[in-house]
Amino acid sequence: MIGLLEYIMLKSESQKIKVGLVQINSSFSNQSYLPYSVGILQAYTQKHDINRDRFSFLLPIYSRVPVRDAAEALSNADVVAFSTYVWNFKISIEIAKLLKFYNPNVLIIFGGPQVPNSSEQFLRQHPFIDLCCHGEGELVFVKILETLPIRKWEDIPSISFLGQDGTFISNPKAERIKELSTIPSPYLEGIFEPLMQANSSQQWIALWETNRGCPFSCTFCDWGSATQSKVYPFDLDRLYKEIEWFAQNKIGFVTCCDANFGILPRDIDIARKLIEVHQKYGYPEAISIQNTKNATERSHLIQKILADAGLSRGATIAIQTLNLSALKNIKRQNISLKSFKELQNKLT
């Protein structure tokens, strides 16, 4: 019986370290979301990890398969990272728990908005989870992999864990990635090609970022809450190439993950590029966006551009509550009722 450190050392010397990725999204009408959050972790690792050739990435778990099937598929992995939110948290927990039973040596990492910022109780309730990752995961994930096989986590930012003596350790949070051009696109880097080839009858929905951040401070929101107030944009050239990729791969539906599409003047150009590519290829067939809260004229223009081309079939105007005390307590300001009515009439 060898110890954990000896096992990992032997593993790293004899063969590649296997990395599993789990991002379970909704599936319906033979459509599933491409696992963008974990795909971008793989893309970033393959570009920036100095030891990238040491790692072999398994096909990601992307849909709600039986827990046992998922755990068995990951049972030979050395590291498994889970991207979690409210819709996949419970099944992710069950997969991780069974996976640890199958392979006690596997390193299990949980990230995503569902992981609490104060995670001591969370880690003690789920002892099969080795590390919690808080905030952006790309740089942190690479640092974790680079630390293998030693498994010394004390100098890695934005993670929390229980030490060998059971002491809870929470490392300071890393600065946000300001230069998003350092993050490669999982679409353009071919990260999803093996997954798509292995599931050739599957129709795919793409998750898409054009920027990161939110200037608002609504306390109930995992996007803002004044934690990511600066909006950092991805390069337009990258975004235009991704739109072409969506079309050439016949992605029917694109979900834009921006907190406030339309907040930047260039978002009008992005909408027009979507139309241009749609008219050339017939894809994408539709896009879902979260409208910016304030830029009324720009928001209306973008919705009109998309609606006239048949890419958008509805618009959302965000009002949380009309109770002034509640708005104050949640640090939320609605658009004025006057602006609400004007925008409603224009969209109608």
GROMACS .gro file of C-alpha atoms in nm:
model
  348
    1MET     CA    1   0.000   0.000   0.000
    2ILE     CA    2   0.163   0.326  -0.115
    3GLY     CA    3   0.089   0.673   0.018
    4LEU     CA    4  -0.079   0.950  -0.175
    5LEU     CA    5   0.244   1.139  -0.250
    6GLU     CA    6   0.421   0.826  -0.369
    7TYR     CA    7   0.124   0.739  -0.587
    8ILE     CA    8   0.124   1.079  -0.759
    9MET     CA    9   0.503   1.077  -0.801
   10LEU     CA   10   0.493   0.737  -0.966
   11LYS     CA   11   0.200   0.847  -1.178
   12SER     CA   12   0.372   1.162  -1.304
   13GLU     CA   13   0.689   0.971  -1.391
   14SER     CA   14   0.524   0.681  -1.570
   15GLN     CA   15   0.237   0.836  -1.765
   16LYS     CA   16   0.036   1.149  -1.816
   17ILE     CA   17  -0.177   1.287  -1.537
   18LYS     CA   18  -0.544   1.250  -1.635
   19VAL     CA   19  -0.765   1.554  -1.582
   20GLY     CA   20  -1.144   1.527  -1.570
   21LEU     CA   21  -1.382   1.820  -1.610
   22VAL     CA   22  -1.748   1.836  -1.508
   23GLN     CA   23  -1.997   2.106  -1.602
   24ILE     CA   24  -2.348   1.963  -1.609
   25ASN     CA   25  -2.596   2.182  -1.794
   26SER     CA   26  -2.953   2.141  -1.912
   27SER     CA   27  -3.039   1.925  -2.210
   28PHE     CA   28  -3.367   1.934  -2.400
   29SER     CA   29  -3.497   1.839  -2.747
   30ASN     CA   30  -3.163   1.673  -2.826
   31GLN     CA   31  -2.985   2.000  -2.746
   32SER     CA   32  -2.713   2.043  -2.482
   33TYR     CA   33  -2.492   2.330  -2.376
   34LEU     CA   34  -2.125   2.304  -2.460
   35PRO     CA   35  -1.938   2.308  -2.124
   36TYR     CA   36  -1.778   2.650  -2.174
   37SER     CA   37  -1.659   2.711  -1.816
   38VAL     CA   38  -1.447   2.397  -1.798
   39GLY     CA   39  -1.354   2.420  -2.166
   40ILE     CA   40  -1.188   2.754  -2.103
   41LEU     CA   41  -0.993   2.600  -1.812
   42GLN     CA   42  -0.854   2.339  -2.050
   43ALA     CA   43  -0.773   2.597  -2.317
   44TYR     CA   44  -0.593   2.819  -2.066
   45THR     CA   45  -0.397   2.526  -1.925
   46GLN     CA   46  -0.285   2.407  -2.267
   47LYS     CA   47  -0.159   2.756  -2.348
   48HIS     CA   48  -0.001   2.865  -2.019
   49ASP     CA   49   0.100   2.560  -1.813
   50ILE     CA   50   0.475   2.509  -1.843
   51ASN     CA   51   0.416   2.137  -1.790
   52ARG     CA   52   0.119   2.111  -2.025
   53ASP     CA   53   0.252   1.793  -2.187
   54ARG     CA   54   0.218   1.612  -1.852
   55PHE     CA   55  -0.162   1.628  -1.870
   56SER     CA   56  -0.424   1.436  -2.064
   57PHE     CA   57  -0.778   1.575  -2.057
   58LEU     CA   58  -1.071   1.334  -2.052
   59LEU     CA   59  -1.392   1.415  -2.236
   60PRO     CA   60  -1.593   1.644  -2.006
   61ILE     CA   61  -1.914   1.537  -1.836
   62TYR     CA   62  -2.159   1.789  -1.979
   63SER     CA   63  -2.510   1.647  -1.928
   64ARG     CA   64  -2.723   1.493  -1.655
   65VAL     CA   65  -2.616   1.129  -1.687
   66PRO     CA   66  -2.662   0.875  -1.404
   67VAL     CA   67  -2.430   0.946  -1.112
   68ARG     CA   68  -2.268   0.603  -1.130
   69ASP     CA   69  -2.196   0.640  -1.503
   70ALA     CA   70  -2.029   0.977  -1.450
   71ALA     CA   71  -1.821   0.853  -1.154
   72GLU     CA   72  -1.709   0.545  -1.345
   73ALA     CA   73  -1.609   0.755  -1.647
   74LEU     CA   74  -1.392   0.969  -1.418
   75SER     CA   75  -1.260   0.689  -1.196
   76ASN     CA   76  -0.917   0.678  -1.360
   77ALA     CA   77  -0.866   1.054  -1.339
   78ASP     CA   78  -0.603   1.206  -1.113
   79VAL     CA   79  -0.766   1.550  -1.095
   80VAL     CA   80  -1.134   1.637  -1.148
   81ALA     CA   81  -1.266   1.994  -1.152
   82PHE     CA   82  -1.639   2.069  -1.112
   83SER     CA   83  -1.806   2.391  -1.226
   84THR     CA   84  -2.116   2.429  -1.009
   85TYR     CA   85  -2.426   2.642  -0.985
   86VAL     CA   86  -2.777   2.594  -0.852
   87TRP     CA   87  -2.892   2.372  -1.141
   88ASN     CA   88  -2.612   2.117  -1.115
   89PHE     CA   89  -2.486   2.139  -0.757
   90LYS     CA   90  -2.660   1.836  -0.604
   91ILE     CA   91  -2.572   1.596  -0.885
   92SER     CA   92  -2.213   1.727  -0.887
   93ILE     CA   93  -2.188   1.657  -0.515
   94GLU     CA   94  -2.314   1.301  -0.561
   95ILE     CA   95  -2.074   1.235  -0.848
   96ALA     CA   96  -1.778   1.371  -0.647
   97LYS     CA   97  -1.873   1.165  -0.344
   98LEU     CA   98  -1.895   0.839  -0.540
   99LEU     CA   99  -1.583   0.924  -0.738
  100LYS     CA  100  -1.382   0.964  -0.417
  101PHE     CA  101  -1.509   0.623  -0.307
  102TYR     CA  102  -1.392   0.468  -0.634
  103ASN     CA  103  -1.058   0.651  -0.631
  104PRO     CA  104  -0.948   0.789  -0.291
  105ASN     CA  105  -0.636   0.944  -0.449
  106VAL     CA  106  -0.823   1.169  -0.695
  107LEU     CA  107  -0.792   1.545  -0.634
  108ILE     CA  108  -1.142   1.699  -0.642
  109ILE     CA  109  -1.181   2.074  -0.703
  110PHE     CA  110  -1.510   2.265  -0.680
  111GLY     CA  111  -1.556   2.608  -0.835
  112GLY     CA  112  -1.835   2.824  -0.970
  113PRO     CA  113  -2.090   3.057  -0.807
  114GLN     CA  114  -2.237   2.781  -0.590
  115VAL     CA  115  -1.917   2.751  -0.387
  116PRO     CA  116  -1.959   2.982  -0.084
  117ASN     CA  117  -1.701   3.254  -0.025
  118SER     CA  118  -1.681   3.143   0.338
  119SER     CA  119  -1.633   2.775   0.271
  120GLU     CA  120  -1.519   2.616   0.599
  121GLN     CA  121  -1.857   2.461   0.681
  122PHE     CA  122  -1.899   2.358   0.317
  123LEU     CA  123  -1.566   2.172   0.317
  124ARG     CA  124  -1.637   2.003   0.649
  125GLN     CA  125  -1.979   1.889   0.527
  126HIS     CA  126  -1.822   1.748   0.208
  127PRO     CA  127  -1.487   1.596   0.309
  128PHE     CA  128  -1.445   1.436  -0.034
  129ILE     CA  129  -1.384   1.785  -0.182
  130ASP     CA  130  -1.015   1.876  -0.159
  131LEU     CA  131  -1.010   2.234  -0.284
  132CYS     CA  132  -1.258   2.518  -0.332
  133CYS     CA  133  -1.182   2.777  -0.599
  134HIS     CA  134  -1.328   3.127  -0.562
  135GLY     CA  135  -1.376   3.369  -0.852
  136GLU     CA  136  -1.208   3.336  -1.190
  137GLY     CA  137  -1.064   2.989  -1.229
  138GLU     CA  138  -0.822   2.999  -1.523
  139LEU     CA  139  -0.502   3.117  -1.354
  140VAL     CA  140  -0.581   2.932  -1.030
  141PHE     CA  141  -0.642   2.603  -1.209
  142VAL     CA  142  -0.307   2.623  -1.385
  143LYS     CA  143  -0.129   2.694  -1.056
  144ILE     CA  144  -0.298   2.392  -0.898
  145LEU     CA  145  -0.186   2.165  -1.181
  146GLU     CA  146   0.167   2.306  -1.172
  147THR     CA  147   0.185   2.225  -0.802
  148LEU     CA  148   0.124   1.855  -0.868
  149PRO     CA  149   0.251   1.615  -0.751
  150ILE     CA  150   0.363   1.799  -0.435
  151ARG     CA  151   0.011   1.918  -0.345
  152LYS     CA  152   0.132   2.228  -0.159
  153TRP     CA  153  -0.153   2.476  -0.180
  154GLU     CA  154  -0.043   2.748   0.063
  155ASP     CA  155   0.083   2.989  -0.207
  156ILE     CA  156  -0.205   2.949  -0.453
  157PRO     CA  157  -0.450   3.242  -0.442
  158SER     CA  158  -0.831   3.220  -0.445
  159ILE     CA  159  -0.856   2.872  -0.294
  160SER     CA  160  -0.965   2.732   0.041
  161PHE     CA  161  -0.908   2.387   0.188
  162LEU     CA  162  -0.862   2.186   0.505
  163GLY     CA  163  -0.501   2.124   0.605
  164GLN     CA  164  -0.369   1.784   0.702
  165ASP     CA  165  -0.439   1.865   1.068
  166GLY     CA  166  -0.797   1.969   0.984
  167THR     CA  167  -0.727   2.342   1.005
  168PHE     CA  168  -0.931   2.553   0.764
  169ILE     CA  169  -0.713   2.760   0.530
  170SER     CA  170  -0.842   3.037   0.303
  171ASN     CA  171  -0.585   3.202   0.078
  172PRO     CA  172  -0.621   3.567  -0.034
  173LYS     CA  173  -0.813   3.621  -0.353
  174ALA     CA  174  -0.623   3.681  -0.675
  175GLU     CA  175  -0.668   3.997  -0.879
  176ARG     CA  176  -0.904   3.965  -1.170
  177ILE     CA  177  -0.759   3.896  -1.514
  178LYS     CA  178  -0.756   4.240  -1.673
  179GLU     CA  179  -0.608   4.146  -2.010
  180LEU     CA  180  -0.860   3.896  -2.140
  181SER     CA  181  -0.654   3.841  -2.455
  182THR     CA  182  -0.441   3.606  -2.242
  183ILE     CA  183  -0.741   3.371  -2.220
  184PRO     CA  184  -0.768   3.154  -2.533
  185SER     CA  185  -1.108   3.070  -2.678
  186PRO     CA  186  -1.208   2.706  -2.623
  187TYR     CA  187  -1.405   2.728  -2.949
  188LEU     CA  188  -1.119   2.854  -3.164
  189GLU     CA  189  -0.862   2.627  -2.997
  190GLY     CA  190  -1.060   2.315  -3.088
  191ILE     CA  191  -1.124   2.214  -2.727
  192PHE     CA  192  -1.475   2.088  -2.802
  193GLU     CA  193  -1.397   1.901  -3.124
  194PRO     CA  194  -1.337   1.559  -2.957
  195LEU     CA  195  -1.658   1.598  -2.754
  196MET     CA  196  -1.862   1.693  -3.060
  197GLN     CA  197  -1.717   1.408  -3.264
  198ALA     CA  198  -1.795   1.160  -2.986
  199ASN     CA  199  -2.157   1.285  -2.978
  200SER     CA  200  -2.221   1.342  -3.348
  201SER     CA  201  -2.601   1.324  -3.320
  202GLN     CA  202  -2.610   1.589  -3.045
  203GLN     CA  203  -2.718   1.944  -3.122
  204TRP     CA  204  -2.527   2.206  -2.930
  205ILE     CA  205  -2.597   2.539  -2.762
  206ALA     CA  206  -2.303   2.775  -2.712
  207LEU     CA  207  -2.231   2.983  -2.404
  208TRP     CA  208  -2.052   3.304  -2.499
  209GLU     CA  209  -1.870   3.586  -2.323
  210THR     CA  210  -1.799   3.919  -2.492
  211ASN     CA  211  -1.688   4.083  -2.167
  212ARG     CA  212  -1.653   4.014  -1.794
  213GLY     CA  213  -1.771   4.222  -1.502
  214CYS     CA  214  -2.068   4.426  -1.385
  215PRO     CA  215  -2.068   4.786  -1.257
  216PHE     CA  216  -2.372   4.732  -1.037
  217SER     CA  217  -2.364   4.620  -0.674
  218CYS     CA  218  -2.691   4.431  -0.622
  219THR     CA  219  -2.627   4.221  -0.314
  220PHE     CA  220  -2.831   3.921  -0.431
  221CYS     CA  221  -2.636   3.880  -0.756
  222ASP     CA  222  -2.343   3.646  -0.825
  223TRP     CA  223  -2.244   3.864  -1.122
  224GLY     CA  224  -2.204   4.197  -0.944
  225SER     CA  225  -2.227   4.264  -0.571
  226ALA     CA  226  -1.948   4.520  -0.628
  227THR     CA  227  -1.695   4.235  -0.653
  228GLN     CA  228  -1.632   4.263  -1.025
  229SER     CA  229  -1.725   4.624  -1.089
  230LYS     CA  230  -1.486   4.687  -1.377
  231VAL     CA  231  -1.601   4.558  -1.716
  232TYR     CA  232  -1.316   4.405  -1.918
  233PRO     CA  233  -1.382   4.325  -2.286
  234PHE     CA  234  -1.263   4.039  -2.503
  235ASP     CA  235  -1.103   4.140  -2.833
  236LEU     CA  236  -1.348   4.207  -3.115
  237ASP     CA  237  -1.142   3.998  -3.360
  238ARG     CA  238  -1.175   3.697  -3.128
  239LEU     CA  239  -1.550   3.751  -3.090
  240TYR     CA  240  -1.605   3.780  -3.465
  241LYS     CA  241  -1.411   3.459  -3.522
  242GLU     CA  242  -1.620   3.286  -3.255
  243ILE     CA  243  -1.939   3.398  -3.432
  244GLU     CA  244  -1.802   3.243  -3.752
  245TRP     CA  245  -1.723   2.925  -3.555
  246PHE     CA  246  -2.080   2.907  -3.427
  247ALA     CA  247  -2.214   2.936  -3.780
  248GLN     CA  248  -1.973   2.690  -3.940
  249ASN     CA  249  -2.051   2.434  -3.669
  250LYS     CA  250  -2.425   2.491  -3.706
  251ILE     CA  251  -2.482   2.614  -3.353
  252GLY     CA  252  -2.850   2.705  -3.356
  253PHE     CA  253  -2.874   2.887  -3.025
  254VAL     CA  254  -2.619   3.109  -2.849
  255THR     CA  255  -2.657   3.222  -2.488
  256CYS     CA  256  -2.460   3.539  -2.417
  257CYS     CA  257  -2.327   3.527  -2.059
  258ASP     CA  258  -2.258   3.900  -2.029
  259ALA     CA  259  -2.426   4.063  -1.733
  260ASN     CA  260  -2.518   4.370  -1.940
  261PHE     CA  261  -2.503   4.326  -2.316
  262GLY     CA  262  -2.533   4.673  -2.464
  263ILE     CA  263  -2.335   4.842  -2.189
  264LEU     CA  264  -2.050   4.909  -2.436
  265PRO     CA  265  -2.101   5.108  -2.759
  266ARG     CA  266  -1.927   4.833  -2.956
  267ASP     CA  267  -2.208   4.590  -2.866
  268ILE     CA  268  -2.406   4.738  -3.155
  269ASP     CA  269  -2.127   4.625  -3.390
  270ILE     CA  270  -2.131   4.278  -3.234
  271ALA     CA  271  -2.506   4.253  -3.294
  272ARG     CA  272  -2.458   4.357  -3.656
  273LYS     CA  273  -2.182   4.099  -3.699
  274LEU     CA  274  -2.419   3.831  -3.572
  275ILE     CA  275  -2.670   3.934  -3.838
  276GLU     CA  276  -2.406   3.940  -4.112
  277VAL     CA  277  -2.291   3.586  -4.029
  278HIS     CA  278  -2.648   3.462  -3.985
  279GLN     CA  279  -2.739   3.589  -4.331
  280LYS     CA  280  -2.432   3.419  -4.480
  281TYR     CA  281  -2.467   3.077  -4.315
  282GLY     CA  282  -2.817   3.059  -4.166
  283TYR     CA  283  -2.656   3.018  -3.821
  284PRO     CA  284  -2.677   3.098  -3.540
  285GLU     CA  285  -3.055   3.092  -3.551
  286ALA     CA  286  -3.115   3.278  -3.222
  287ILE     CA  287  -2.928   3.448  -2.942
  288SER     CA  288  -3.029   3.519  -2.584
  289ILE     CA  289  -2.886   3.829  -2.413
  290GLN     CA  290  -2.921   4.001  -2.075
  291ASN     CA  291  -2.994   4.364  -2.157
  292THR     CA  292  -2.793   4.640  -1.998
  293LYS     CA  293  -2.991   4.815  -1.726
  294ASN     CA  294  -2.937   5.178  -1.818
  295ALA     CA  295  -2.839   5.245  -2.181
  296THR     CA  296  -3.199   5.263  -2.299
  297GLU     CA  297  -3.145   5.384  -2.657
  298ARG     CA  298  -2.859   5.143  -2.722
  299SER     CA  299  -3.050   4.854  -2.564
  300HIS     CA  300  -3.349   4.925  -2.786
  301LEU     CA  301  -3.134   4.953  -3.100
  302ILE     CA  302  -2.961   4.622  -3.032
  303GLN     CA  303  -3.291   4.447  -2.969
  304LYS     CA  304  -3.433   4.593  -3.289
  305ILE     CA  305  -3.130   4.483  -3.491
  306LEU     CA  306  -3.159   4.127  -3.359
  307ALA     CA  307  -3.540   4.112  -3.379
  308ASP     CA  308  -3.557   4.241  -3.736
  309ALA     CA  309  -3.328   3.957  -3.841
  310GLY     CA  310  -3.526   3.700  -3.642
  311LEU     CA  311  -3.243   3.629  -3.398
  312SER     CA  312  -3.427   3.757  -3.091
  313ARG     CA  313  -3.789   3.685  -3.010
  314GLY     CA  314  -3.827   3.867  -2.682
  315ALA     CA  315  -3.668   4.126  -2.456
  316THR     CA  316  -3.634   4.157  -2.081
  317ILE     CA  317  -3.664   4.480  -1.885
  318ALA     CA  318  -3.530   4.432  -1.535
  319ILE     CA  319  -3.734   4.558  -1.238
  320GLN     CA  320  -3.659   4.388  -0.905
  321THR     CA  321  -3.916   4.551  -0.680
  322LEU     CA  322  -4.094   4.883  -0.633
  323ASN     CA  323  -4.041   4.875  -0.257
  324LEU     CA  324  -3.795   5.157  -0.183
  325SER     CA  325  -3.670   5.007   0.144
  326ALA     CA  326  -3.597   4.676  -0.025
  327LEU     CA  327  -3.414   4.850  -0.310
  328LYS     CA  328  -3.199   5.039  -0.061
  329ASN     CA  329  -3.118   4.724   0.135
  330ILE     CA  330  -3.013   4.527  -0.174
  331LYS     CA  331  -2.819   4.824  -0.321
  332ARG     CA  332  -3.032   4.817  -0.630
  333GLN     CA  333  -3.156   5.105  -0.845
  334ASN     CA  334  -3.423   5.038  -1.103
  335ILE     CA  335  -3.451   5.234  -1.423
  336SER     CA  336  -3.712   5.505  -1.382
  337LEU     CA  337  -4.075   5.418  -1.451
  338LYS     CA  338  -4.067   5.681  -1.726
  339SER     CA  339  -3.773   5.508  -1.896
  340PHE     CA  340  -3.938   5.170  -1.837
  341LYS     CA  341  -4.255   5.277  -2.016
  342GLU     CA  342  -4.066   5.439  -2.302
  343LEU     CA  343  -3.855   5.128  -2.357
  344GLN     CA  344  -4.157   4.902  -2.325
  345ASN     CA  345  -4.342   5.099  -2.592
  346LYS     CA  346  -4.042   5.097  -2.827
  347LEU     CA  347  -3.989   4.724  -2.788
  348THR     CA  348  -4.356   4.656  -2.839
   0.00000   0.00000   0.00000
